[in-house]
mmCIF file of C-alpha atoms and ligand atoms in Angstrom:
data_model
loop_
_atom_site.group_PDB
_atom_site.id
_atom_site.type_symbol
_atom_site.label_atom_id
_atom_site.label_comp_id
_atom_site.label_asym_id
_atom_site.label_seq_id
_atom_site.Cartn_x
_atom_site.Cartn_y
_atom_site.Cartn_z
ATOM 1 C CA MET Q 154 31.231 -16.322 -2.231
ATOM 2 C CA ALA Q 155 28.680 -13.863 -0.920
ATOM 3 C CA GLN Q 156 27.646 -10.944 -3.055
ATOM 4 C CA LYS Q 157 26.932 -7.501 -1.788
ATOM 5 C CA ILE Q 158 25.034 -4.553 -3.239
ATOM 6 C CA LEU Q 159 26.676 -1.185 -3.686
ATOM 7 C CA LEU Q 160 24.706 1.989 -4.362
ATOM 8 C CA ASN Q 161 26.533 5.084 -5.526
ATOM 9 C CA GLN Q 162 24.439 8.021 -4.291
ATOM 10 C CA ASP Q 163 26.559 10.439 -6.329
ATOM 11 C CA LEU Q 164 25.129 8.849 -9.476
ATOM 12 C CA CYS Q 165 21.559 8.305 -8.207
ATOM 13 C CA ILE Q 166 19.010 10.668 -9.764
ATOM 14 C CA GLY Q 167 16.240 9.707 -7.332
ATOM 15 C CA CYS Q 168 13.993 8.087 -9.926
ATOM 16 C CA ASN Q 169 12.491 5.764 -7.280
ATOM 17 C CA THR Q 170 12.727 2.698 -9.519
ATOM 18 C CA CYS Q 171 14.816 0.462 -7.271
ATOM 19 C CA PRO Q 172 12.612 0.767 -4.151
ATOM 20 C CA LEU Q 173 9.545 0.176 -6.328
ATOM 21 C CA ILE Q 174 11.003 -3.055 -7.699
ATOM 22 C CA ASP Q 175 12.586 -4.282 -4.463
ATOM 23 C CA PRO Q 176 11.325 -2.429 -1.377
ATOM 24 C CA ASP Q 177 12.979 -4.973 0.931
ATOM 25 C CA THR Q 178 16.441 -4.025 -0.270
ATOM 26 C CA PHE Q 179 16.155 -0.371 -1.306
ATOM 27 C CA GLU Q 180 14.485 2.718 0.089
ATOM 28 C CA MET Q 181 14.499 6.422 -0.681
ATOM 29 C CA ASP Q 182 16.324 8.798 1.597
ATOM 30 C CA THR Q 183 13.728 11.550 1.490
ATOM 31 C CA THR Q 184 16.074 14.135 2.989
ATOM 32 C CA ILE Q 185 18.324 14.018 -0.089
ATOM 33 C CA TYR Q 186 15.957 12.330 -2.609
ATOM 34 C CA LYS Q 187 18.389 9.547 -3.360
ATOM 35 C CA ALA Q 188 18.044 5.819 -2.881
ATOM 36 C CA LYS Q 189 19.918 3.938 -0.205
ATOM 37 C CA ILE Q 190 20.335 0.344 0.851
ATOM 38 C CA LYS Q 191 17.623 -0.610 3.316
ATOM 39 C CA LYS Q 192 18.964 -4.078 3.978
ATOM 40 C CA GLN Q 193 21.633 -6.127 2.280
ATOM 41 C CA PRO Q 194 19.892 -9.133 0.706
ATOM 42 C CA ASP Q 195 20.934 -12.580 1.922
ATOM 43 C CA THR Q 196 21.213 -13.699 -1.674
ATOM 44 C CA ILE Q 197 21.024 -11.861 -4.974
ATOM 45 C CA THR Q 198 17.577 -12.915 -6.082
ATOM 46 C CA GLU Q 199 16.039 -12.193 -9.481
ATOM 47 C CA ILE Q 200 14.162 -9.276 -7.920
ATOM 48 C CA VAL Q 201 17.359 -7.747 -6.556
ATOM 49 C CA GLN Q 202 19.073 -8.296 -9.888
ATOM 50 C CA SER Q 203 16.117 -6.737 -11.668
ATOM 51 C CA ALA Q 204 16.356 -3.616 -9.506
ATOM 52 C CA VAL Q 205 20.115 -3.422 -10.121
ATOM 53 C CA SER Q 206 19.753 -3.660 -13.892
ATOM 54 C CA SER Q 207 16.773 -1.281 -13.998
ATOM 55 C CA CYS Q 208 18.709 1.671 -12.631
ATOM 56 C CA PRO Q 209 18.857 4.166 -15.521
ATOM 57 C CA VAL Q 210 22.213 5.579 -14.451
ATOM 58 C CA GLY Q 211 23.962 2.400 -13.361
ATOM 59 C CA ALA Q 212 24.262 3.541 -9.760
ATOM 60 C CA ILE Q 213 23.755 0.068 -8.309
ATOM 61 C CA SER Q 214 26.201 -2.778 -8.650
ATOM 62 C CA THR Q 215 26.978 -6.092 -7.040
ATOM 63 C CA ILE Q 216 30.398 -7.040 -5.740
ATOM 64 C CA GLU Q 217 31.862 -10.259 -4.454
ATOM 65 C CA GLU Q 218 32.476 -10.029 -0.755
ATOM 66 C CA THR Q 219 35.810 -11.544 0.082
ATOM 67 C CA LYS Q 220 36.273 -12.907 3.544
HETATM 68 S S1 SF4 N 265 17.075 3.102 -9.734
HETATM 69 FE FE1 SF4 N 265 19.094 4.124 -9.650
HETATM 70 S S2 SF4 N 265 18.677 6.301 -10.032
HETATM 71 FE FE2 SF4 N 265 16.721 5.312 -9.532
HETATM 72 S S3 SF4 N 265 16.476 5.640 -7.321
HETATM 73 FE FE3 SF4 N 265 17.484 3.638 -7.588
HETATM 74 S S4 SF4 N 265 19.710 4.075 -7.489
HETATM 75 FE FE4 SF4 N 265 18.642 6.006 -7.829
#
């Protein structure tokens, strides 16, 4: 089953860690200084997983996409 990334901008403190670790998947929205998903990854690679687990406030998670 495919996995998908979720980013809760209400929790994000704009630390810039996730786009630094994985700039293909995450980017900063400079108008609100919070991260957003740039592109859903095809697969959850170690780099994506590293960015997810490096978020200091747990704003990023992975979910199983059911379809
Ligand atoms: S690592 Fe977490 S808190 Fe930092 S920019 Fe990314 S989502 Fe926001």
